[in-house]
mmCIF file of C-alpha atoms and ligand atoms in Angstrom:
data_model
loop_
_atom_site.group_PDB
_atom_site.id
_atom_site.type_symbol
_atom_site.label_atom_id
_atom_site.label_comp_id
_atom_site.label_asym_id
_atom_site.label_seq_id
_atom_site.Cartn_x
_atom_site.Cartn_y
_atom_site.Cartn_z
ATOM 1 C CA UNK A 1 -21.008 -119.243 136.593
ATOM 2 C CA UNK A 2 -22.864 -122.003 138.429
ATOM 3 C CA UNK A 3 -21.460 -125.522 137.990
ATOM 4 C CA UNK A 4 -23.868 -128.443 138.370
ATOM 5 C CA UNK A 5 -22.987 -131.292 140.720
ATOM 6 C CA UNK A 6 -25.706 -133.949 140.704
ATOM 7 C CA UNK A 7 -25.227 -136.719 143.270
ATOM 8 C CA UNK A 8 -28.203 -138.580 141.829
ATOM 9 C CA UNK A 9 -28.445 -141.965 140.141
ATOM 10 C CA UNK A 10 -30.945 -140.663 137.558
ATOM 11 C CA UNK A 11 -30.228 -137.087 136.407
ATOM 12 C CA UNK A 12 -30.891 -136.666 132.714
ATOM 13 C CA UNK A 13 -27.338 -136.006 131.579
ATOM 14 C CA UNK A 14 -24.927 -136.992 134.372
ATOM 15 C CA UNK A 15 -26.962 -139.405 136.539
ATOM 16 C CA UNK A 16 -24.820 -141.918 138.433
ATOM 17 C CA UNK A 17 -21.453 -140.314 137.584
ATOM 18 C CA UNK A 18 -20.889 -138.473 140.872
ATOM 19 C CA UNK A 19 -22.652 -140.574 143.493
ATOM 20 C CA UNK A 20 -19.293 -141.526 145.083
ATOM 21 C CA UNK A 21 -17.850 -138.789 147.294
ATOM 22 C CA UNK A 22 -14.384 -138.903 145.688
ATOM 23 C CA UNK A 23 -15.759 -138.571 142.171
ATOM 24 C CA UNK A 24 -18.088 -135.744 143.231
ATOM 25 C CA UNK A 25 -15.270 -133.841 144.961
ATOM 26 C CA UNK A 26 -12.958 -134.249 142.009
ATOM 27 C CA UNK A 27 -15.642 -132.988 139.645
ATOM 28 C CA UNK A 28 -16.314 -129.962 141.888
ATOM 29 C CA UNK A 29 -12.578 -129.178 141.967
ATOM 30 C CA UNK A 30 -12.418 -129.366 138.175
ATOM 31 C CA UNK A 31 -15.400 -127.054 137.776
ATOM 32 C CA UNK A 32 -13.894 -124.522 140.193
ATOM 33 C CA UNK A 33 -10.533 -124.681 138.422
ATOM 34 C CA UNK A 34 -12.403 -124.070 135.157
ATOM 35 C CA UNK A 35 -14.048 -120.938 136.594
ATOM 36 C CA UNK A 36 -17.210 -121.929 138.481
ATOM 37 C CA UNK A 37 -18.208 -119.201 140.962
ATOM 38 C CA UNK A 38 -20.869 -121.351 142.642
ATOM 39 C CA UNK A 39 -21.431 -125.115 142.863
ATOM 40 C CA UNK A 40 -25.067 -126.232 142.755
ATOM 41 C CA UNK A 41 -25.401 -129.541 144.553
ATOM 42 C CA UNK A 42 -28.494 -131.624 143.773
ATOM 43 C CA UNK A 43 -29.635 -135.000 145.099
ATOM 44 C CA UNK A 44 -33.067 -135.320 143.493
ATOM 45 C CA UNK A 45 -33.486 -135.334 139.743
ATOM 46 C CA UNK A 46 -36.101 -132.947 138.336
ATOM 47 C CA UNK A 47 -36.003 -134.337 134.805
ATOM 48 C CA UNK A 48 -39.438 -134.946 133.283
ATOM 49 C CA UNK A 49 -40.916 -138.113 134.826
ATOM 50 C CA UNK A 50 -38.294 -138.337 137.611
ATOM 51 C CA UNK A 51 -39.137 -140.389 140.690
ATOM 52 C CA UNK A 52 -39.463 -138.203 143.816
ATOM 53 C CA UNK A 53 -37.083 -139.117 146.661
ATOM 54 C CA UNK A 54 -37.844 -138.888 150.380
ATOM 55 C CA UNK A 55 -36.331 -136.116 152.498
ATOM 56 C CA UNK A 56 -34.295 -138.732 154.375
ATOM 57 C CA UNK A 57 -32.813 -140.192 151.173
ATOM 58 C CA UNK A 58 -32.111 -136.747 149.735
ATOM 59 C CA UNK A 59 -30.402 -135.642 152.957
ATOM 60 C CA UNK A 60 -28.300 -138.800 153.150
ATOM 61 C CA UNK A 61 -26.989 -138.154 149.654
ATOM 62 C CA UNK A 62 -26.399 -134.427 150.300
ATOM 63 C CA UNK A 63 -24.744 -134.610 153.709
ATOM 64 C CA UNK A 64 -22.297 -137.279 152.558
ATOM 65 C CA UNK A 65 -20.783 -134.813 150.103
ATOM 66 C CA UNK A 66 -21.589 -131.416 151.616
ATOM 67 C CA UNK A 67 -19.137 -131.499 154.508
ATOM 68 C CA UNK A 68 -16.079 -132.502 152.447
ATOM 69 C CA UNK A 69 -17.190 -130.117 149.702
ATOM 70 C CA UNK A 70 -17.390 -127.165 152.102
ATOM 71 C CA UNK A 71 -14.010 -128.077 153.580
ATOM 72 C CA UNK A 72 -12.434 -128.425 150.157
ATOM 73 C CA UNK A 73 -14.007 -125.674 148.059
ATOM 74 C CA UNK A 74 -13.511 -121.954 148.295
ATOM 75 C CA UNK A 75 -16.675 -121.022 146.362
ATOM 76 C CA UNK A 76 -20.237 -120.812 147.717
ATOM 77 C CA UNK A 77 -22.385 -123.929 147.544
ATOM 78 C CA UNK A 78 -26.084 -123.847 146.716
ATOM 79 C CA UNK A 79 -28.268 -126.882 147.273
ATOM 80 C CA UNK A 80 -30.977 -127.718 144.751
ATOM 81 C CA UNK A 81 -33.897 -128.765 146.949
ATOM 82 C CA UNK A 82 -37.589 -127.967 147.339
ATOM 83 C CA UNK A 83 -38.042 -129.421 150.814
ATOM 84 C CA UNK A 84 -37.731 -127.049 153.780
ATOM 85 C CA UNK A 85 -36.674 -129.922 156.023
ATOM 86 C CA UNK A 86 -33.743 -130.679 153.711
ATOM 87 C CA UNK A 87 -32.930 -126.980 153.321
ATOM 88 C CA UNK A 88 -32.812 -126.476 157.106
ATOM 89 C CA UNK A 89 -30.284 -129.292 157.510
ATOM 90 C CA UNK A 90 -27.994 -128.313 154.638
ATOM 91 C CA UNK A 91 -28.023 -124.673 155.736
ATOM 92 C CA UNK A 92 -27.113 -125.819 159.246
ATOM 93 C CA UNK A 93 -24.268 -127.799 157.680
ATOM 94 C CA UNK A 94 -22.998 -124.589 156.080
ATOM 95 C CA UNK A 95 -24.263 -124.285 152.514
ATOM 96 C CA UNK A 96 -24.788 -120.726 151.299
ATOM 97 C CA UNK A 97 -27.968 -120.770 149.228
ATOM 98 C CA UNK A 98 -31.026 -122.810 148.327
ATOM 99 C CA UNK A 99 -31.961 -123.362 144.694
ATOM 100 C CA UNK A 100 -35.683 -124.089 144.889
ATOM 101 C CA UNK A 101 -37.209 -125.197 141.580
ATOM 102 C CA UNK A 102 -40.685 -124.777 143.105
ATOM 103 C CA UNK A 103 -39.983 -121.177 144.232
ATOM 104 C CA UNK A 104 -41.164 -121.592 147.845
ATOM 105 C CA UNK A 105 -44.114 -123.964 147.319
ATOM 106 C CA UNK A 106 -43.188 -125.547 150.662
ATOM 107 C CA UNK A 107 -44.762 -123.067 153.109
ATOM 108 C CA UNK A 108 -41.837 -123.334 155.566
ATOM 109 C CA UNK A 109 -39.100 -122.797 152.950
ATOM 110 C CA UNK A 110 -38.960 -118.981 152.937
ATOM 111 C CA UNK A 111 -38.624 -118.816 156.727
ATOM 112 C CA UNK A 112 -35.867 -121.427 156.748
ATOM 113 C CA UNK A 113 -33.838 -119.512 154.152
ATOM 114 C CA UNK A 114 -34.454 -116.165 155.872
ATOM 115 C CA UNK A 115 -33.373 -117.491 159.248
ATOM 116 C CA UNK A 116 -30.066 -118.659 157.810
ATOM 117 C CA UNK A 117 -29.612 -115.346 155.951
ATOM 118 C CA UNK A 118 -28.926 -117.453 152.875
ATOM 119 C CA UNK A 119 -29.343 -116.889 149.138
ATOM 120 C CA UNK A 120 -32.432 -118.089 147.293
ATOM 121 C CA UNK A 121 -32.918 -119.051 143.662
ATOM 122 C CA UNK A 122 -36.643 -118.966 142.874
ATOM 123 C CA UNK A 123 -37.512 -120.877 139.710
ATOM 124 C CA UNK A 124 -40.766 -121.069 137.774
ATOM 125 C CA UNK A 125 -42.197 -124.530 137.151
ATOM 126 C CA UNK A 126 -45.643 -125.469 135.853
ATOM 127 C CA UNK A 127 -46.820 -128.727 137.474
ATOM 128 C CA UNK A 128 -44.369 -131.256 138.907
ATOM 129 C CA UNK A 129 -41.451 -133.053 137.224
ATOM 130 C CA UNK A 130 -43.720 -136.078 136.853
ATOM 131 C CA UNK A 131 -46.405 -134.162 134.935
ATOM 132 C CA UNK A 132 -44.899 -130.926 133.693
ATOM 133 C CA UNK A 133 -44.233 -131.856 130.070
ATOM 134 C CA UNK A 134 -47.747 -133.228 129.442
ATOM 135 C CA UNK A 135 -49.108 -130.547 127.090
ATOM 136 C CA UNK A 136 -48.057 -127.397 128.981
ATOM 137 C CA UNK A 137 -50.325 -124.483 128.098
ATOM 138 C CA UNK A 138 -50.188 -120.726 128.740
ATOM 139 C CA UNK A 139 -52.232 -117.768 127.470
ATOM 140 C CA UNK A 140 -49.095 -115.625 127.635
ATOM 141 C CA UNK A 141 -46.069 -117.531 128.868
ATOM 142 C CA UNK A 142 -43.887 -114.502 129.554
ATOM 143 C CA UNK A 143 -46.556 -112.611 131.517
ATOM 144 C CA UNK A 144 -47.518 -115.703 133.522
ATOM 145 C CA UNK A 145 -43.918 -116.592 134.389
ATOM 146 C CA UNK A 146 -43.140 -112.944 135.242
ATOM 147 C CA UNK A 147 -46.207 -112.603 137.512
ATOM 148 C CA UNK A 148 -45.456 -115.883 139.273
ATOM 149 C CA UNK A 149 -41.815 -114.942 139.895
ATOM 150 C CA UNK A 150 -42.867 -111.505 141.090
ATOM 151 C CA UNK A 151 -45.326 -113.018 143.554
ATOM 152 C CA UNK A 152 -42.716 -115.496 144.857
ATOM 153 C CA UNK A 153 -40.082 -112.758 145.208
ATOM 154 C CA UNK A 154 -42.591 -110.778 147.310
ATOM 155 C CA UNK A 155 -43.180 -113.880 149.433
ATOM 156 C CA UNK A 156 -39.415 -114.220 149.943
ATOM 157 C CA UNK A 157 -39.035 -110.565 150.912
ATOM 158 C CA UNK A 158 -41.983 -110.723 153.331
ATOM 159 C CA UNK A 159 -40.390 -113.723 155.037
ATOM 160 C CA UNK A 160 -37.207 -111.714 155.546
ATOM 161 C CA UNK A 161 -34.912 -113.004 152.770
ATOM 162 C CA UNK A 162 -32.605 -110.118 151.807
ATOM 163 C CA UNK A 163 -33.401 -108.546 148.440
ATOM 164 C CA UNK A 164 -29.774 -108.824 147.317
ATOM 165 C CA UNK A 165 -29.799 -112.577 148.009
ATOM 166 C CA UNK A 166 -32.699 -113.397 145.667
ATOM 167 C CA UNK A 167 -32.260 -114.643 142.104
ATOM 168 C CA UNK A 168 -35.130 -115.420 139.728
ATOM 169 C CA UNK A 169 -35.207 -118.125 137.065
ATOM 170 C CA UNK A 170 -37.901 -118.671 134.382
ATOM 171 C CA UNK A 171 -37.270 -122.440 134.542
ATOM 172 C CA UNK A 172 -36.269 -123.437 131.032
ATOM 173 C CA UNK A 173 -37.739 -126.895 130.289
ATOM 174 C CA UNK A 174 -39.968 -127.015 133.370
ATOM 175 C CA UNK A 175 -43.503 -127.287 131.987
ATOM 176 C CA UNK A 176 -42.665 -125.543 128.710
ATOM 177 C CA UNK A 177 -42.765 -126.405 125.032
ATOM 178 C CA UNK A 178 -39.921 -125.525 122.687
ATOM 179 C CA UNK A 179 -41.716 -122.319 121.704
ATOM 180 C CA UNK A 180 -42.326 -121.370 125.367
ATOM 181 C CA UNK A 181 -38.606 -121.827 126.128
ATOM 182 C CA UNK A 182 -37.591 -119.701 123.154
ATOM 183 C CA UNK A 183 -40.092 -116.989 124.010
ATOM 184 C CA UNK A 184 -38.832 -116.851 127.601
ATOM 185 C CA UNK A 185 -35.212 -116.623 126.519
ATOM 186 C CA UNK A 186 -36.105 -113.890 124.040
ATOM 187 C CA UNK A 187 -37.877 -112.017 126.843
ATOM 188 C CA UNK A 188 -35.020 -111.995 129.352
ATOM 189 C CA UNK A 189 -34.705 -108.177 129.102
ATOM 190 C CA UNK A 190 -38.347 -107.916 130.196
ATOM 191 C CA UNK A 191 -37.888 -110.416 133.053
ATOM 192 C CA UNK A 192 -34.758 -108.548 134.175
ATOM 193 C CA UNK A 193 -36.969 -105.499 134.742
ATOM 194 C CA UNK A 194 -38.345 -107.233 137.845
ATOM 195 C CA UNK A 195 -35.129 -105.963 139.422
ATOM 196 C CA UNK A 196 -33.573 -109.273 140.511
ATOM 197 C CA UNK A 197 -30.587 -111.034 138.921
ATOM 198 C CA UNK A 198 -31.713 -113.767 136.529
ATOM 199 C CA UNK A 199 -30.357 -117.311 136.629
ATOM 200 C CA UNK A 200 -30.752 -119.369 133.451
ATOM 201 C CA UNK A 201 -30.357 -123.134 133.109
ATOM 202 C CA UNK A 202 -30.315 -124.385 129.538
ATOM 203 C CA UNK A 203 -27.440 -126.863 129.803
ATOM 204 C CA UNK A 204 -27.972 -129.956 127.582
ATOM 205 C CA UNK A 205 -31.759 -129.607 127.845
ATOM 206 C CA UNK A 206 -34.165 -131.239 125.439
ATOM 207 C CA UNK A 207 -35.182 -128.013 123.681
ATOM 208 C CA UNK A 208 -31.571 -127.935 122.420
ATOM 209 C CA UNK A 209 -32.029 -131.508 121.190
ATOM 210 C CA UNK A 210 -35.190 -130.440 119.372
ATOM 211 C CA UNK A 211 -33.352 -127.561 117.686
ATOM 212 C CA UNK A 212 -30.144 -129.413 116.786
ATOM 213 C CA UNK A 213 -31.338 -133.004 116.499
ATOM 214 C CA UNK A 214 -28.615 -134.061 118.979
ATOM 215 C CA UNK A 215 -28.667 -136.546 121.829
ATOM 216 C CA UNK A 216 -27.965 -135.271 125.322
ATOM 217 C CA UNK A 217 -24.211 -136.017 125.140
ATOM 218 C CA UNK A 218 -23.829 -133.961 121.950
ATOM 219 C CA UNK A 219 -25.567 -130.780 123.043
ATOM 220 C CA UNK A 220 -22.377 -128.915 124.013
ATOM 221 C CA UNK A 221 -22.374 -126.479 121.079
ATOM 222 C CA UNK A 222 -26.114 -125.877 121.451
ATOM 223 C CA UNK A 223 -25.588 -125.234 125.169
ATOM 224 C CA UNK A 224 -22.864 -122.713 124.420
ATOM 225 C CA UNK A 225 -25.062 -120.840 121.965
ATOM 226 C CA UNK A 226 -27.853 -120.659 124.550
ATOM 227 C CA UNK A 227 -25.449 -119.583 127.312
ATOM 228 C CA UNK A 228 -23.987 -116.774 125.197
ATOM 229 C CA UNK A 229 -27.425 -115.604 124.102
ATOM 230 C CA UNK A 230 -28.790 -115.707 127.656
ATOM 231 C CA UNK A 231 -25.889 -113.641 128.955
ATOM 232 C CA UNK A 232 -26.265 -111.154 126.141
ATOM 233 C CA UNK A 233 -29.988 -110.783 126.862
ATOM 234 C CA UNK A 234 -29.574 -110.217 130.594
ATOM 235 C CA UNK A 235 -28.755 -113.419 132.534
ATOM 236 C CA UNK A 236 -26.601 -112.730 135.597
ATOM 237 C CA UNK A 237 -25.855 -116.402 136.351
ATOM 238 C CA UNK A 238 -25.837 -119.431 134.060
ATOM 239 C CA UNK A 239 -26.162 -122.984 135.385
ATOM 240 C CA UNK A 240 -24.095 -125.478 133.371
ATOM 241 C CA UNK A 241 -22.560 -128.955 133.367
ATOM 242 C CA UNK A 242 -19.497 -128.068 131.265
ATOM 243 C CA UNK A 243 -18.035 -125.038 133.010
ATOM 244 C CA UNK A 244 -14.886 -124.574 130.900
ATOM 245 C CA UNK A 245 -16.662 -124.006 127.613
ATOM 246 C CA UNK A 246 -19.394 -121.907 129.201
ATOM 247 C CA UNK A 247 -16.825 -119.642 130.877
ATOM 248 C CA UNK A 248 -15.329 -118.722 127.508
ATOM 249 C CA UNK A 249 -18.742 -118.152 125.955
ATOM 250 C CA UNK A 250 -19.808 -116.049 128.943
ATOM 251 C CA UNK A 251 -16.683 -113.903 128.889
ATOM 252 C CA UNK A 252 -17.264 -113.063 125.243
ATOM 253 C CA UNK A 253 -20.996 -112.428 125.604
ATOM 254 C CA UNK A 254 -20.491 -110.458 128.821
ATOM 255 C CA UNK A 255 -17.878 -108.243 127.184
ATOM 256 C CA UNK A 256 -20.171 -107.565 124.222
ATOM 257 C CA UNK A 257 -22.978 -106.750 126.662
ATOM 258 C CA UNK A 258 -20.637 -104.383 128.497
ATOM 259 C CA UNK A 259 -21.214 -106.022 131.915
ATOM 260 C CA UNK A 260 -18.885 -106.421 134.860
ATOM 261 C CA UNK A 261 -17.611 -109.913 135.696
ATOM 262 C CA UNK A 262 -18.888 -111.221 139.038
ATOM 263 C CA UNK A 263 -22.223 -109.330 138.968
ATOM 264 C CA UNK A 264 -25.179 -111.284 140.350
ATOM 265 C CA UNK A 265 -23.222 -113.586 142.648
ATOM 266 C CA UNK A 266 -25.043 -115.393 145.458
ATOM 267 C CA UNK A 267 -22.706 -114.013 148.125
HETATM 268 N N1 HH2 B 1 -32.534 -127.262 135.859
HETATM 269 C C1 HH2 B 1 -32.378 -128.478 136.414
HETATM 270 C C2 HH2 B 1 -32.258 -128.619 137.793
HETATM 271 N N2 HH2 B 1 -32.276 -127.543 138.603
HETATM 272 N N3 HH2 B 1 -32.413 -125.200 138.885
HETATM 273 C C3 HH2 B 1 -32.565 -123.975 138.358
HETATM 274 N N4 HH2 B 1 -32.576 -122.906 139.159
HETATM 275 N N5 HH2 B 1 -32.706 -123.793 137.012
HETATM 276 C C4 HH2 B 1 -32.709 -124.835 136.140
HETATM 277 O O1 HH2 B 1 -32.868 -124.593 134.927
HETATM 278 C C5 HH2 B 1 -32.555 -126.149 136.661
HETATM 279 C C6 HH2 B 1 -32.410 -126.301 138.075
HETATM 280 C C7 HH2 B 1 -32.315 -129.687 135.532
HETATM 281 O O2 HH2 B 1 -31.010 -129.977 135.168
HETATM 282 P P1 HH2 B 1 -30.056 -131.088 135.842
HETATM 283 O O3 HH2 B 1 -29.745 -130.730 137.256
HETATM 284 O O4 HH2 B 1 -28.882 -131.298 134.981
HETATM 285 O O5 HH2 B 1 -30.890 -132.429 135.752
HETATM 286 P P2 HH2 B 1 -31.690 -133.267 136.819
HETATM 287 O O6 HH2 B 1 -32.798 -132.410 137.325
HETATM 288 O O7 HH2 B 1 -32.162 -134.459 136.029
HETATM 289 O O8 HH2 B 1 -30.754 -133.636 137.938
#
C-alpha cells in the first residue's frame, strides 16, 4: 500500500494541503498508522496541464520534508520525480526508491538509481502532462504500453538496477482515454506476465469521475472499487490518497486472490 504525500500547491486532489512540513508529517503518520507500507513523496504535479517546476524548486520542496520524514517514519519513502538531478539528491538524503512517471526518459536517471541500489517505479506516459490528454491515440493500447514498459525495464536492468527493485505501472490517466484506462486495467494479468510487480494508481482520477459523475472529492467509493479490482487482477502495489479505506479493500481483494500480504514491496 503506497500512500500519496504531495507537497505541491497544485496537485489535482490535495494540492496545497501538505506544503507545510508539520501538516505533511502529520499526514504521513496518519497514512502509516492506517497501513501504508510506502510513502510516495511528490513535489511536482503531473495532473493534465500542470506547470513544470524547476529542479531547484522541486528539490527545495522535497528536502524540506524528506529529512524529518525519514527521521520520523519507519516505512520506505519513494520520491515521485523524473529529473535525475533531483533523484540523485533525494537518494543521497536517504530515500529508498524513485517513482519516475517518465520511466527513465532522463538519460542519467537509470544510472543514478542503480548507483544508489534503490527501487524504481517505471510508469508509462504518452506525451507530457501538459499535452497528454489531447486526443491520445493507440493502435493497441495494451500492446504498446506493454512493449514500452518492457523496453524501459530492460534499460533499467542494463544500467544495473536490481530486477527485484523494479516495479512497472501502466500509468492510468497519463495520455489515455476512459476506454484506454479500462482496457489497461482489464489487461493487468497480461501485463503481470512481464515478470515485474505492477503498481497501479487510480486514486480519485478523472476516469472515475467519468464513470460515476462525481467530483474529485467524492470519488472515494469509485477509488475503492478500482483498487479492489486492480488487486484482484494482479496489482502488487496500489497508490492511494485515502489509505484506510484502500487497506480494507485490498485485504479483501488480496484474500480472494489468494495472495500473500507484503508481496511486491519496494524494499
Ligand atoms: N499518478 C499520479 C502521480 N504519480 N505515479 C505512478 N507511479 N502512478 C500513478 O498513477 C501516478 C504517479 C497523479 O496523482 P497525484 O499524485 O495525486 O496528482 P498530481 O500529479 O496532481 O500531484
